[in-house]
Amino acid sequence: MPDQPSRLKLAGISKSFPGVRALDNVTFEVRPGEVHGLLGENGAGKSTLLNTLSAVFKADEGHIEIDGRPVEIRSPLEARAAGIAMIHQELQHVPHLTVAQNMFLGRPLKQASGLLVDRRGQEQRAREVLRDLDPTIDPKTPIRDLKVSQQQVVEIARALLENARVIAMDEPTSSLTPAEFDRLAVLIEQLAARGVSIIYVSHKMDEVFRVCDRATILRDGKFVDTVNMADMNEASIVARMVGREIVHQTHTSHERSDALLEVSDLGREKAVQGATFTLRRGEVLGISGLVGSGRTELLRLIAGIDRPTSGSIRVSGRSLPLHDPRAAIRAGIGLVPEDRKGHGIIRERSVAANMALPSMGRFSRYGLVSHRQRHRVAMKVMEDLRLRPLDVTRPIGKFSGGNQQKAIIGRWIAAGTEILLFDEPTRGIDVGAKSEIYALIERLAQEGKAIVVVSSEMLEIMRVSDRVMVMREGRLVATLERDQISEAAIAAHAIPQSQRSVHDASRPDRQDIIQ
């Protein structure tokens, strides 16, 4: 209701860092029991606003109100005491401690003496809170033994244990399967029904439309609009986020020529078993399957990172030495890894240095690196990929996620790589950058590159692929040609019969959206 009072309001918030005005007079409010999306491209100011809310940063201007009263929050502990909980994309827990110990981390329950921790009391209280969320979680279990989705439930339970009235969720589904997101969506609905206010940050528009009542859109650190989700469609939301209309892209079939990569009976214990396929020039081959089905492990074997227990790989008819990343790079194989920050970049090094990593020999002579030549090549790639800001000396960690991803792809373009392995190429990337990544994959295929794309987003796989291979429990169980590709067909092979539910049948086949 329009006249409903705010549970939380950030009014006129501004925050600057050296050379950057991250937030410029932003006002944001959430009502009791509301699920409110916070949307914008990478760099729009979402994280800065949440960090200001939780007092990780101190705002230069503006103030915070809770239930209509101004409050001063000077530390994350004070934010928690005020009823504000943050659930980060990278979950905050101590792996070797139990569920109950993690839930009481920083504020242990003490025995009557006030000296010793009341572990039994902690476990009992944790069990009471978890009963309504997921009663299968045992408070005595080490949290590292839980699935990511269950660890997330524990984070929510900890927030409820502290009587949180506002819970901010930052990209909560980046590591969840579709079924796990469905369970999270139900849990969010239950929390809202209890009067808890939810701030939901995600780049996945289908999720935002599923769970959010309203959304506030930021662009370049400024407030753009607050909208009712029921009155909007994806195109109108995206246009507000990026300041322009995103042209809808459809799949273009590519002209496939000679076989470039031949994988035969490749395996690594139970992770990958007997993988056999051929990849041709100009082809985009999608690999779909549930999390844990062996998709990433297969790419790592091809890239020479992990040691296989069986099989062979041939590139242009020549056998490739196995478990040898350098040999894979020399053969023209490049991996764009799933964990961009952990495995894809050296954050403190310049974007030029990061781009040169697989081809340093090209820029060095007698052990000395020609920085001028390296910068010249990096500048050409940055201009070609529209990577911003156009500064080859800037540390890559200071670029947005989308620009970091373009730089990783750019390193393989600079190296003249012919076979590109993309593992979750748009994870954590905003819609504008995602559109650019799709266009880049399209262009590389048209140039005759051979491309493999692993993605957990069904529509993404359907959008970019000429063929789709489906993995289940380490095995390639199906290959779908372009005219066979649909969400229902992929799911039918990816999900074991015992795990299929009425939900699968109720999801509409959305093939018409992307063709």
Short mmCIF file of C-alpha atoms in Angstrom, two decimals:
data_model
loop_
_atom_site.label_atom_id
_atom_site.label_comp_id
_atom_site.label_asym_id
_atom_site.label_seq_id
_atom_site.Cartn_x
_atom_site.Cartn_y
_atom_site.Cartn_z
CA MET A 1 0.00 0.00 0.00
CA PRO A 2 1.38 3.43 -0.94
CA ASP A 3 0.77 4.92 2.52
CA GLN A 4 2.38 1.99 4.38
CA PRO A 5 5.20 3.27 6.63
CA SER A 6 8.82 2.30 5.93
CA ARG A 7 10.58 -0.32 7.99
CA LEU A 8 13.92 0.99 6.72
CA LYS A 9 14.85 4.19 4.90
CA LEU A 10 18.20 5.42 3.64
CA ALA A 11 17.75 9.11 2.81
CA GLY A 12 20.08 11.24 0.68
CA ILE A 13 23.02 8.84 0.97
CA SER A 14 26.25 9.96 -0.74
CA LYS A 15 29.64 8.26 -0.62
CA SER A 16 32.87 9.08 -2.44
CA PHE A 17 36.16 7.27 -2.78
CA PRO A 18 39.33 8.76 -4.31
CA GLY A 19 38.36 9.70 -7.86
CA VAL A 20 34.94 8.03 -7.69
CA ARG A 21 31.52 9.19 -6.45
CA ALA A 22 30.03 5.79 -5.69
CA LEU A 23 26.68 7.07 -4.35
CA ASP A 24 25.09 10.41 -5.15
CA ASN A 25 22.08 11.44 -3.03
CA VAL A 26 20.44 7.99 -3.07
CA THR A 27 17.17 7.39 -1.24
CA PHE A 28 15.99 3.82 -0.70
CA GLU A 29 13.20 2.46 1.48
CA VAL A 30 11.70 -0.92 2.35
CA ARG A 31 8.31 -1.64 3.90
CA PRO A 32 7.52 -4.25 6.58
CA GLY A 33 7.05 -7.71 5.06
CA GLU A 34 8.20 -6.54 1.63
CA VAL A 35 10.67 -8.21 -0.71
CA HIS A 36 12.42 -5.26 -2.35
CA GLY A 37 14.87 -5.71 -5.22
CA LEU A 38 17.98 -3.57 -5.47
CA LEU A 39 18.95 -3.53 -9.14
CA GLY A 40 21.62 -2.03 -11.34
CA GLU A 41 24.66 -2.88 -13.42
CA ASN A 42 27.99 -3.73 -11.83
CA GLY A 43 29.34 -0.47 -10.49
CA ALA A 44 25.88 1.08 -10.08
CA GLY A 45 26.36 1.43 -6.31
CA LYS A 46 24.41 -1.55 -4.93
CA SER A 47 27.24 -3.00 -2.85
CA THR A 48 28.28 0.43 -1.60
CA LEU A 49 24.72 1.13 -0.47
CA LEU A 50 24.50 -2.19 1.40
CA ASN A 51 27.93 -1.65 2.95
CA THR A 52 26.74 1.78 4.10
CA LEU A 53 23.63 0.21 5.61
CA SER A 54 25.73 -2.30 7.55
CA ALA A 55 28.30 0.39 8.55
CA VAL A 56 31.19 -1.18 6.68
CA PHE A 57 31.39 2.27 5.06
CA LYS A 58 30.41 5.57 6.65
CA ALA A 59 28.27 7.76 4.40
CA ASP A 60 29.56 11.23 3.58
CA GLU A 61 25.99 12.57 3.60
CA GLY A 62 22.51 11.32 4.45
CA HIS A 63 20.93 9.35 7.26
CA ILE A 64 19.19 6.06 8.08
CA GLU A 65 15.73 5.64 9.59
CA ILE A 66 14.21 2.52 11.14
CA ASP A 67 10.44 2.57 11.68
CA GLY A 68 10.47 6.32 11.04
CA ARG A 69 13.15 7.17 13.60
CA PRO A 70 16.67 8.32 12.64
CA VAL A 71 19.38 5.96 13.87
CA GLU A 72 23.17 6.16 13.87
CA ILE A 73 24.85 2.87 12.98
CA ARG A 74 28.60 3.03 13.57
CA SER A 75 29.65 -0.61 13.15
CA PRO A 76 28.41 -3.93 11.73
CA LEU A 77 27.70 -5.06 15.30
CA GLU A 78 25.45 -2.04 15.81
CA ALA A 79 23.71 -2.86 12.52
CA ARG A 80 22.99 -6.36 13.80
CA ALA A 81 21.77 -4.94 17.10
CA ALA A 82 19.42 -2.65 15.13
CA GLY A 83 17.89 -5.70 13.44
CA ILE A 84 19.76 -5.52 10.11
CA ALA A 85 21.32 -8.73 8.79
CA MET A 86 23.50 -9.17 5.70
CA ILE A 87 23.73 -12.45 3.79
CA HIS A 88 26.65 -12.11 1.42
CA GLN A 89 27.27 -13.92 -1.84
CA GLU A 90 30.32 -15.51 -0.19
CA LEU A 91 28.81 -16.96 2.97
CA GLN A 92 30.35 -15.86 6.25
CA HIS A 93 31.04 -18.89 8.42
CA VAL A 94 33.84 -20.91 10.03
CA PRO A 95 33.84 -24.26 8.15
CA HIS A 96 35.09 -26.54 10.96
CA LEU A 97 32.60 -25.24 13.53
CA THR A 98 29.14 -26.75 13.93
CA VAL A 99 25.92 -25.21 12.69
CA ALA A 100 25.01 -24.08 16.22
CA GLN A 101 28.47 -22.61 16.87
CA ASN A 102 28.27 -20.62 13.64
CA MET A 103 24.81 -19.34 14.49
CA PHE A 104 26.08 -17.99 17.83
CA LEU A 105 29.42 -16.78 16.45
CA GLY A 106 30.44 -13.53 18.14
CA ARG A 107 27.65 -13.74 20.73
CA PRO A 108 27.85 -17.16 22.44
CA LEU A 109 25.19 -18.31 24.85
CA LYS A 110 26.75 -18.58 28.32
CA GLN A 111 25.99 -20.90 31.22
CA ALA A 112 24.61 -19.49 34.47
CA SER A 113 28.13 -18.88 35.74
CA GLY A 114 28.74 -16.53 32.83
CA LEU A 115 32.12 -18.14 32.17
CA LEU A 116 31.49 -21.19 30.00
CA VAL A 117 29.66 -21.51 26.70
CA ASP A 118 26.32 -23.31 26.99
CA ARG A 119 26.76 -25.61 23.97
CA ARG A 120 23.67 -27.67 24.74
CA GLY A 121 21.60 -24.52 25.05
CA GLN A 122 23.00 -23.21 21.76
CA GLU A 123 22.11 -26.44 19.97
CA GLN A 124 18.60 -26.42 21.41
CA ARG A 125 17.98 -22.79 20.43
CA ALA A 126 19.44 -23.39 16.95
CA ARG A 127 17.18 -26.41 16.51
CA GLU A 128 14.12 -24.32 17.43
CA VAL A 129 14.96 -21.65 14.84
CA LEU A 130 15.85 -24.18 12.13
CA ARG A 131 12.63 -26.16 12.69
CA ASP A 132 10.60 -23.73 10.58
CA LEU A 133 13.30 -23.32 7.91
CA ASP A 134 14.84 -26.75 7.34
CA PRO A 135 14.36 -29.32 10.11
CA THR A 136 16.74 -31.74 8.38
CA ILE A 137 19.74 -29.59 9.38
CA ASP A 138 21.38 -30.94 12.55
CA PRO A 139 22.84 -28.16 14.74
CA LYS A 140 25.71 -30.52 15.70
CA THR A 141 26.87 -30.96 12.08
CA PRO A 142 30.06 -29.15 10.98
CA ILE A 143 28.84 -26.49 8.57
CA ARG A 144 31.37 -27.53 5.91
CA ASP A 145 29.43 -30.82 5.57
CA LEU A 146 26.26 -29.02 4.44
CA LYS A 147 25.28 -28.18 0.88
CA VAL A 148 25.62 -24.52 -0.11
CA SER A 149 21.84 -24.10 -0.04
CA GLN A 150 21.73 -25.44 3.53
CA GLN A 151 24.59 -23.16 4.58
CA GLN A 152 22.50 -20.30 3.27
CA VAL A 153 19.55 -21.44 5.40
CA VAL A 154 21.88 -21.36 8.42
CA GLU A 155 22.77 -17.73 7.60
CA ILE A 156 19.07 -16.88 7.51
CA ALA A 157 18.50 -18.78 10.76
CA ARG A 158 21.29 -16.78 12.40
CA ALA A 159 19.59 -13.57 11.29
CA LEU A 160 16.27 -14.72 12.79
CA LEU A 161 18.07 -15.77 15.96
CA GLU A 162 19.14 -12.14 16.31
CA ASN A 163 15.55 -10.97 15.65
CA ALA A 164 16.52 -9.35 12.36
CA ARG A 165 13.76 -7.20 10.92
CA VAL A 166 15.65 -6.46 7.68
CA ILE A 167 17.61 -9.14 5.82
CA ALA A 168 19.70 -8.11 2.80
CA MET A 169 20.56 -10.95 0.39
CA ASP A 170 23.40 -10.23 -2.06
CA GLU A 171 23.33 -12.58 -5.08
CA PRO A 172 21.98 -15.42 -2.92
CA THR A 173 21.55 -17.95 -5.75
CA SER A 174 24.94 -17.74 -7.50
CA SER A 175 25.78 -21.29 -6.37
CA LEU A 176 22.27 -22.78 -6.21
CA THR A 177 20.49 -25.16 -8.54
CA PRO A 178 17.03 -24.20 -9.89
CA ALA A 179 15.39 -26.56 -7.39
CA GLU A 180 17.35 -24.97 -4.52
CA PHE A 181 16.26 -21.52 -5.70
CA ASP A 182 12.64 -22.72 -5.64
CA ARG A 183 13.08 -23.67 -1.98
CA LEU A 184 14.74 -20.33 -1.22
CA ALA A 185 11.86 -18.49 -2.90
CA VAL A 186 9.36 -20.29 -0.65
CA LEU A 187 11.49 -19.45 2.38
CA ILE A 188 11.59 -15.77 1.38
CA GLU A 189 7.79 -15.76 1.07
CA GLN A 190 7.52 -17.24 4.58
CA LEU A 191 9.88 -14.64 6.02
CA ALA A 192 7.92 -11.81 4.39
CA ALA A 193 4.68 -13.25 5.76
CA ARG A 194 6.21 -13.00 9.24
CA GLY A 195 6.84 -9.29 8.68
CA VAL A 196 10.56 -9.52 7.87
CA SER A 197 11.69 -7.04 5.20
CA ILE A 198 13.94 -8.52 2.50
CA ILE A 199 16.39 -6.62 0.29
CA TYR A 200 17.14 -8.84 -2.70
CA VAL A 201 20.13 -8.19 -5.00
CA SER A 202 20.41 -10.28 -8.16
CA HIS A 203 21.33 -9.99 -11.83
CA LYS A 204 18.85 -12.78 -12.68
CA MET A 205 15.67 -11.09 -13.86
CA ASP A 206 13.50 -14.22 -13.63
CA GLU A 207 14.35 -14.46 -9.92
CA VAL A 208 13.63 -10.78 -9.31
CA PHE A 209 10.20 -11.05 -10.93
CA ARG A 210 9.50 -14.24 -8.98
CA VAL A 211 10.25 -12.98 -5.47
CA CYS A 212 10.17 -9.15 -5.41
CA ASP A 213 7.19 -6.89 -4.72
CA ARG A 214 9.00 -3.67 -5.66
CA ALA A 215 12.48 -2.76 -6.85
CA THR A 216 14.74 0.26 -6.67
CA ILE A 217 17.05 0.82 -9.63
CA LEU A 218 20.45 2.51 -9.41
CA ARG A 219 22.67 3.70 -12.25
CA ASP A 220 26.11 5.27 -11.93
CA GLY A 221 25.61 5.75 -8.19
CA LYS A 222 22.32 7.61 -8.60
CA PHE A 223 18.71 6.72 -7.83
CA VAL A 224 16.76 6.08 -11.05
CA ASP A 225 13.34 4.77 -10.01
CA THR A 226 11.36 2.62 -7.60
CA VAL A 227 8.85 0.42 -9.40
CA ASN A 228 6.11 -2.09 -8.68
CA MET A 229 7.26 -5.37 -10.25
CA ALA A 230 3.69 -6.27 -11.22
CA ASP A 231 3.62 -3.22 -13.52
CA MET A 232 6.94 -3.94 -15.25
CA ASN A 233 8.48 -6.33 -17.75
CA GLU A 234 12.12 -7.34 -18.15
CA ALA A 235 12.78 -4.95 -21.04
CA SER A 236 11.54 -1.92 -19.10
CA ILE A 237 13.59 -2.85 -16.03
CA VAL A 238 16.75 -3.40 -18.06
CA ALA A 239 16.30 -0.13 -19.97
CA ARG A 240 16.20 1.75 -16.65
CA MET A 241 19.27 -0.12 -15.39
CA VAL A 242 21.51 0.54 -18.39
CA GLY A 243 20.02 3.81 -19.64
CA ARG A 244 19.34 2.37 -23.06
CA GLU A 245 17.30 -0.36 -24.68
CA ILE A 246 19.05 -3.73 -24.91
CA VAL A 247 18.50 -5.18 -28.35
CA HIS A 248 17.08 -8.69 -28.03
CA GLN A 249 19.51 -11.16 -29.53
CA THR A 250 18.47 -14.42 -31.14
CA HIS A 251 20.57 -17.47 -31.78
CA THR A 252 22.42 -17.55 -35.08
CA SER A 253 23.45 -20.95 -36.40
CA HIS A 254 27.14 -21.06 -37.27
CA GLU A 255 28.87 -22.70 -40.18
CA ARG A 256 30.75 -25.64 -38.73
CA SER A 257 33.81 -26.94 -40.58
CA ASP A 258 36.58 -29.40 -39.76
CA ALA A 259 36.99 -31.12 -36.40
CA LEU A 260 39.35 -29.18 -34.13
CA LEU A 261 39.01 -30.94 -30.76
CA GLU A 262 38.42 -34.69 -30.34
CA VAL A 263 37.85 -36.07 -26.85
CA SER A 264 37.77 -39.84 -26.46
CA ASP A 265 36.81 -41.83 -23.33
CA LEU A 266 38.10 -39.04 -21.07
CA GLY A 267 37.58 -39.64 -17.38
CA ARG A 268 38.71 -38.85 -13.86
CA GLU A 269 37.50 -41.40 -11.33
CA LYS A 270 33.78 -40.77 -10.69
CA ALA A 271 33.85 -37.04 -11.49
CA VAL A 272 33.97 -37.60 -15.27
CA GLN A 273 33.37 -40.98 -16.88
CA GLY A 274 34.02 -41.89 -20.51
CA ALA A 275 33.44 -38.48 -22.09
CA THR A 276 33.60 -38.70 -25.87
CA PHE A 277 32.76 -35.89 -28.30
CA THR A 278 34.05 -33.82 -31.24
CA LEU A 279 34.13 -30.01 -31.43
CA ARG A 280 34.30 -28.29 -34.82
CA ARG A 281 35.52 -24.89 -35.92
CA GLY A 282 32.78 -22.25 -35.81
CA GLU A 283 30.70 -24.25 -33.34
CA VAL A 284 29.33 -23.31 -29.92
CA LEU A 285 28.83 -26.48 -27.91
CA GLY A 286 26.81 -26.05 -24.72
CA ILE A 287 27.20 -28.38 -21.75
CA SER A 288 24.25 -28.47 -19.38
CA GLY A 289 23.51 -30.43 -16.23
CA LEU A 290 22.95 -30.03 -12.51
CA VAL A 291 25.61 -28.60 -10.21
CA GLY A 292 27.98 -31.48 -9.48
CA SER A 293 27.26 -33.32 -12.73
CA GLY A 294 30.90 -33.07 -13.86
CA ARG A 295 30.74 -30.11 -16.25
CA THR A 296 33.53 -28.03 -14.69
CA GLU A 297 35.64 -31.14 -14.10
CA LEU A 298 35.42 -31.99 -17.82
CA LEU A 299 36.67 -28.54 -18.83
CA ARG A 300 39.54 -28.76 -16.35
CA LEU A 301 40.63 -32.08 -17.85
CA ILE A 302 40.61 -30.63 -21.37
CA ALA A 303 42.61 -27.61 -20.17
CA GLY A 304 45.22 -29.89 -18.61
CA ILE A 305 44.61 -28.70 -15.05
CA ASP A 306 43.53 -32.05 -13.56
CA ARG A 307 45.05 -35.47 -14.21
CA PRO A 308 42.68 -37.86 -16.03
CA THR A 309 42.49 -41.56 -15.20
CA SER A 310 41.48 -42.53 -18.73
CA GLY A 311 41.07 -41.27 -22.27
CA SER A 312 42.79 -39.10 -24.84
CA ILE A 313 42.51 -35.65 -26.43
CA ARG A 314 43.45 -34.68 -29.98
CA VAL A 315 43.73 -31.15 -31.34
CA SER A 316 43.79 -30.81 -35.15
CA GLY A 317 44.51 -34.55 -35.33
CA ARG A 318 47.50 -34.45 -32.97
CA SER A 319 47.54 -36.09 -29.54
CA LEU A 320 47.61 -33.63 -26.66
CA PRO A 321 49.76 -34.42 -23.59
CA LEU A 322 47.39 -34.86 -20.65
CA HIS A 323 47.64 -32.99 -17.33
CA ASP A 324 49.85 -30.33 -18.90
CA PRO A 325 48.31 -26.81 -18.93
CA ARG A 326 51.22 -25.38 -20.89
CA ALA A 327 50.81 -27.99 -23.60
CA ALA A 328 47.07 -27.20 -23.74
CA ILE A 329 47.81 -23.48 -24.13
CA ARG A 330 50.40 -24.16 -26.85
CA ALA A 331 47.81 -26.31 -28.64
CA GLY A 332 45.41 -23.36 -28.64
CA ILE A 333 43.13 -24.20 -25.70
CA GLY A 334 42.06 -21.42 -23.33
CA LEU A 335 39.89 -21.72 -20.20
CA VAL A 336 37.70 -18.90 -18.86
CA PRO A 337 37.16 -20.30 -15.32
CA GLU A 338 34.02 -20.39 -13.23
CA ASP A 339 35.69 -18.67 -10.25
CA ARG A 340 36.74 -15.46 -11.93
CA LYS A 341 38.24 -13.82 -8.83
CA GLY A 342 39.89 -16.94 -7.43
CA HIS A 343 41.25 -18.58 -10.59
CA GLY A 344 40.95 -16.06 -13.42
CA ILE A 345 42.81 -12.91 -12.38
CA ILE A 346 45.62 -11.56 -10.25
CA ARG A 347 43.71 -8.70 -8.66
CA GLU A 348 46.66 -6.46 -7.82
CA ARG A 349 48.31 -6.72 -11.25
CA SER A 350 47.41 -4.45 -14.16
CA VAL A 351 44.87 -5.46 -16.77
CA ALA A 352 47.74 -5.54 -19.32
CA ALA A 353 49.73 -7.97 -17.15
CA ASN A 354 46.66 -10.17 -16.66
CA MET A 355 45.97 -10.27 -20.38
CA ALA A 356 49.57 -11.31 -21.11
CA LEU A 357 49.66 -14.27 -18.70
CA PRO A 358 49.32 -17.12 -21.26
CA SER A 359 51.60 -15.49 -23.85
CA MET A 360 54.44 -13.89 -21.88
CA GLY A 361 57.05 -15.35 -24.25
CA ARG A 362 55.67 -13.12 -26.96
CA PHE A 363 56.47 -10.00 -24.95
CA SER A 364 59.87 -10.97 -23.57
CA ARG A 365 63.38 -11.35 -24.91
CA TYR A 366 66.35 -12.66 -22.98
CA GLY A 367 64.12 -12.65 -19.91
CA LEU A 368 63.16 -8.99 -20.18
CA VAL A 369 59.51 -8.02 -20.69
CA SER A 370 58.67 -5.33 -23.24
CA HIS A 371 56.03 -3.39 -21.34
CA ARG A 372 55.47 -1.12 -24.33
CA GLN A 373 54.57 -4.04 -26.61
CA ARG A 374 52.44 -5.66 -23.92
CA HIS A 375 50.55 -2.41 -23.35
CA ARG A 376 50.04 -1.92 -27.08
CA VAL A 377 48.46 -5.36 -27.50
CA ALA A 378 46.33 -4.92 -24.35
CA MET A 379 45.10 -1.52 -25.54
CA LYS A 380 44.05 -2.98 -28.89
CA VAL A 381 42.09 -5.77 -27.19
CA MET A 382 40.51 -3.36 -24.69
CA GLU A 383 39.33 -1.09 -27.51
CA ASP A 384 38.04 -4.09 -29.46
CA LEU A 385 36.07 -5.43 -26.48
CA ARG A 386 34.95 -1.98 -25.26
CA LEU A 387 36.53 -2.60 -21.88
CA ARG A 388 36.17 0.43 -19.60
CA PRO A 389 37.94 2.41 -18.26
CA LEU A 390 40.46 2.34 -21.09
CA ASP A 391 43.53 2.15 -18.85
CA VAL A 392 45.97 -0.75 -19.36
CA THR A 393 47.87 0.10 -16.14
CA ARG A 394 44.80 -0.05 -13.86
CA PRO A 395 44.77 -3.07 -11.47
CA ILE A 396 42.25 -5.55 -12.82
CA GLY A 397 40.67 -5.93 -9.38
CA LYS A 398 39.35 -2.36 -9.68
CA PHE A 399 37.31 -3.18 -12.80
CA SER A 400 33.70 -4.34 -12.64
CA GLY A 401 32.93 -8.04 -12.90
CA GLY A 402 31.82 -7.74 -16.51
CA ASN A 403 35.00 -5.92 -17.52
CA GLN A 404 37.14 -8.44 -15.65
CA GLN A 405 35.44 -11.21 -17.61
CA LYS A 406 36.05 -9.40 -20.89
CA ALA A 407 39.73 -9.03 -19.94
CA ILE A 408 40.01 -12.78 -19.28
CA ILE A 409 38.47 -13.52 -22.67
CA GLY A 410 40.73 -10.87 -24.16
CA ARG A 411 43.86 -12.68 -22.97
CA TRP A 412 42.94 -15.68 -25.11
CA ILE A 413 42.09 -13.47 -28.08
CA ALA A 414 45.51 -11.81 -27.73
CA ALA A 415 47.14 -15.25 -27.59
CA GLY A 416 45.43 -16.36 -30.81
CA THR A 417 43.60 -19.20 -29.04
CA GLU A 418 41.41 -21.38 -31.27
CA ILE A 419 39.52 -23.45 -28.66
CA LEU A 420 37.76 -21.47 -25.92
CA LEU A 421 36.26 -23.14 -22.84
CA PHE A 422 33.77 -20.87 -21.04
CA ASP A 423 32.74 -22.02 -17.55
CA GLU A 424 29.72 -19.99 -16.31
CA PRO A 425 30.72 -17.00 -18.51
CA THR A 426 28.11 -14.56 -17.15
CA ARG A 427 27.95 -15.51 -13.46
CA GLY A 428 27.71 -12.38 -11.34
CA ILE A 429 27.56 -10.11 -14.40
CA ASP A 430 24.89 -7.51 -15.02
CA VAL A 431 22.47 -7.66 -17.92
CA GLY A 432 24.27 -5.12 -20.06
CA ALA A 433 27.64 -6.91 -19.81
CA LYS A 434 25.88 -10.26 -20.27
CA SER A 435 24.49 -9.10 -23.60
CA GLU A 436 28.00 -8.05 -24.66
CA ILE A 437 29.45 -11.45 -23.66
CA TYR A 438 26.82 -13.22 -25.75
CA ALA A 439 27.64 -11.00 -28.73
CA LEU A 440 31.36 -11.74 -28.25
CA ILE A 441 30.78 -15.51 -28.19
CA GLU A 442 28.73 -15.11 -31.36
CA ARG A 443 31.50 -13.14 -33.04
CA LEU A 444 34.25 -15.57 -32.03
CA ALA A 445 32.25 -18.47 -33.47
CA GLN A 446 31.75 -16.58 -36.72
CA GLU A 447 35.52 -16.08 -36.86
CA GLY A 448 35.98 -19.85 -36.77
CA LYS A 449 36.83 -20.37 -33.11
CA ALA A 450 35.62 -23.58 -31.48
CA ILE A 451 33.75 -22.83 -28.27
CA VAL A 452 32.44 -24.83 -25.31
CA VAL A 453 30.05 -23.10 -22.88
CA VAL A 454 29.12 -24.52 -19.48
CA SER A 455 26.25 -22.71 -17.78
CA SER A 456 23.74 -23.32 -15.01
CA GLU A 457 21.33 -20.88 -16.67
CA MET A 458 19.10 -22.89 -18.98
CA LEU A 459 18.12 -19.92 -21.12
CA GLU A 460 21.78 -19.00 -21.58
CA ILE A 461 22.67 -22.47 -22.82
CA MET A 462 19.69 -22.41 -25.19
CA ARG A 463 20.59 -18.92 -26.38
CA VAL A 464 24.23 -19.51 -27.39
CA SER A 465 24.50 -23.19 -28.36
CA ASP A 466 24.50 -24.93 -31.74
CA ARG A 467 24.43 -28.25 -29.89
CA VAL A 468 23.91 -29.12 -26.23
CA MET A 469 25.49 -32.05 -24.41
CA VAL A 470 23.80 -32.98 -21.13
CA MET A 471 25.81 -34.39 -18.22
CA ARG A 472 24.48 -36.37 -15.30
CA GLU A 473 26.55 -37.90 -12.49
CA GLY A 474 29.79 -37.54 -14.44
CA ARG A 475 28.55 -38.95 -17.73
CA LEU A 476 27.48 -37.40 -21.02
CA VAL A 477 23.96 -38.78 -21.28
CA ALA A 478 22.55 -36.95 -24.32
CA THR A 479 23.47 -34.71 -27.25
CA LEU A 480 20.75 -32.39 -28.57
CA GLU A 481 20.98 -30.77 -31.98
CA ARG A 482 19.66 -27.24 -32.42
CA ASP A 483 16.14 -28.23 -33.42
CA GLN A 484 15.93 -30.55 -30.38
CA ILE A 485 17.00 -28.00 -27.77
CA SER A 486 14.36 -26.99 -25.23
CA GLU A 487 14.23 -26.54 -21.49
CA ALA A 488 12.06 -29.63 -21.11
CA ALA A 489 14.38 -31.78 -23.23
CA ILE A 490 17.49 -30.70 -21.29
CA ALA A 491 15.79 -31.22 -17.93
CA ALA A 492 14.54 -34.65 -18.95
CA HIS A 493 18.14 -35.84 -19.36
CA ALA A 494 19.80 -33.75 -16.60
CA ILE A 495 17.51 -34.68 -13.71
CA PRO A 496 17.37 -38.28 -12.50
CA GLN A 497 13.86 -39.75 -12.66
CA SER A 498 13.74 -40.04 -8.87
CA GLN A 499 14.29 -36.28 -8.44
CA ARG A 500 11.73 -35.03 -10.93
CA SER A 501 8.70 -33.32 -9.46
CA VAL A 502 5.44 -31.74 -10.41
CA HIS A 503 7.36 -28.46 -10.48
CA ASP A 504 9.29 -29.58 -13.56
CA ALA A 505 6.07 -30.16 -15.46
CA SER A 506 4.68 -26.81 -14.34
CA ARG A 507 7.59 -24.75 -15.67
CA PRO A 508 6.69 -23.41 -19.13
CA ASP A 509 8.91 -24.34 -22.03
CA ARG A 510 10.52 -20.99 -22.86
CA GLN A 511 12.25 -21.96 -26.07
CA ASP A 512 10.27 -19.35 -27.97
CA ILE A 513 11.87 -16.60 -25.90
CA ILE A 514 15.38 -17.22 -27.13
CA GLN A 515 15.00 -18.43 -30.69
#
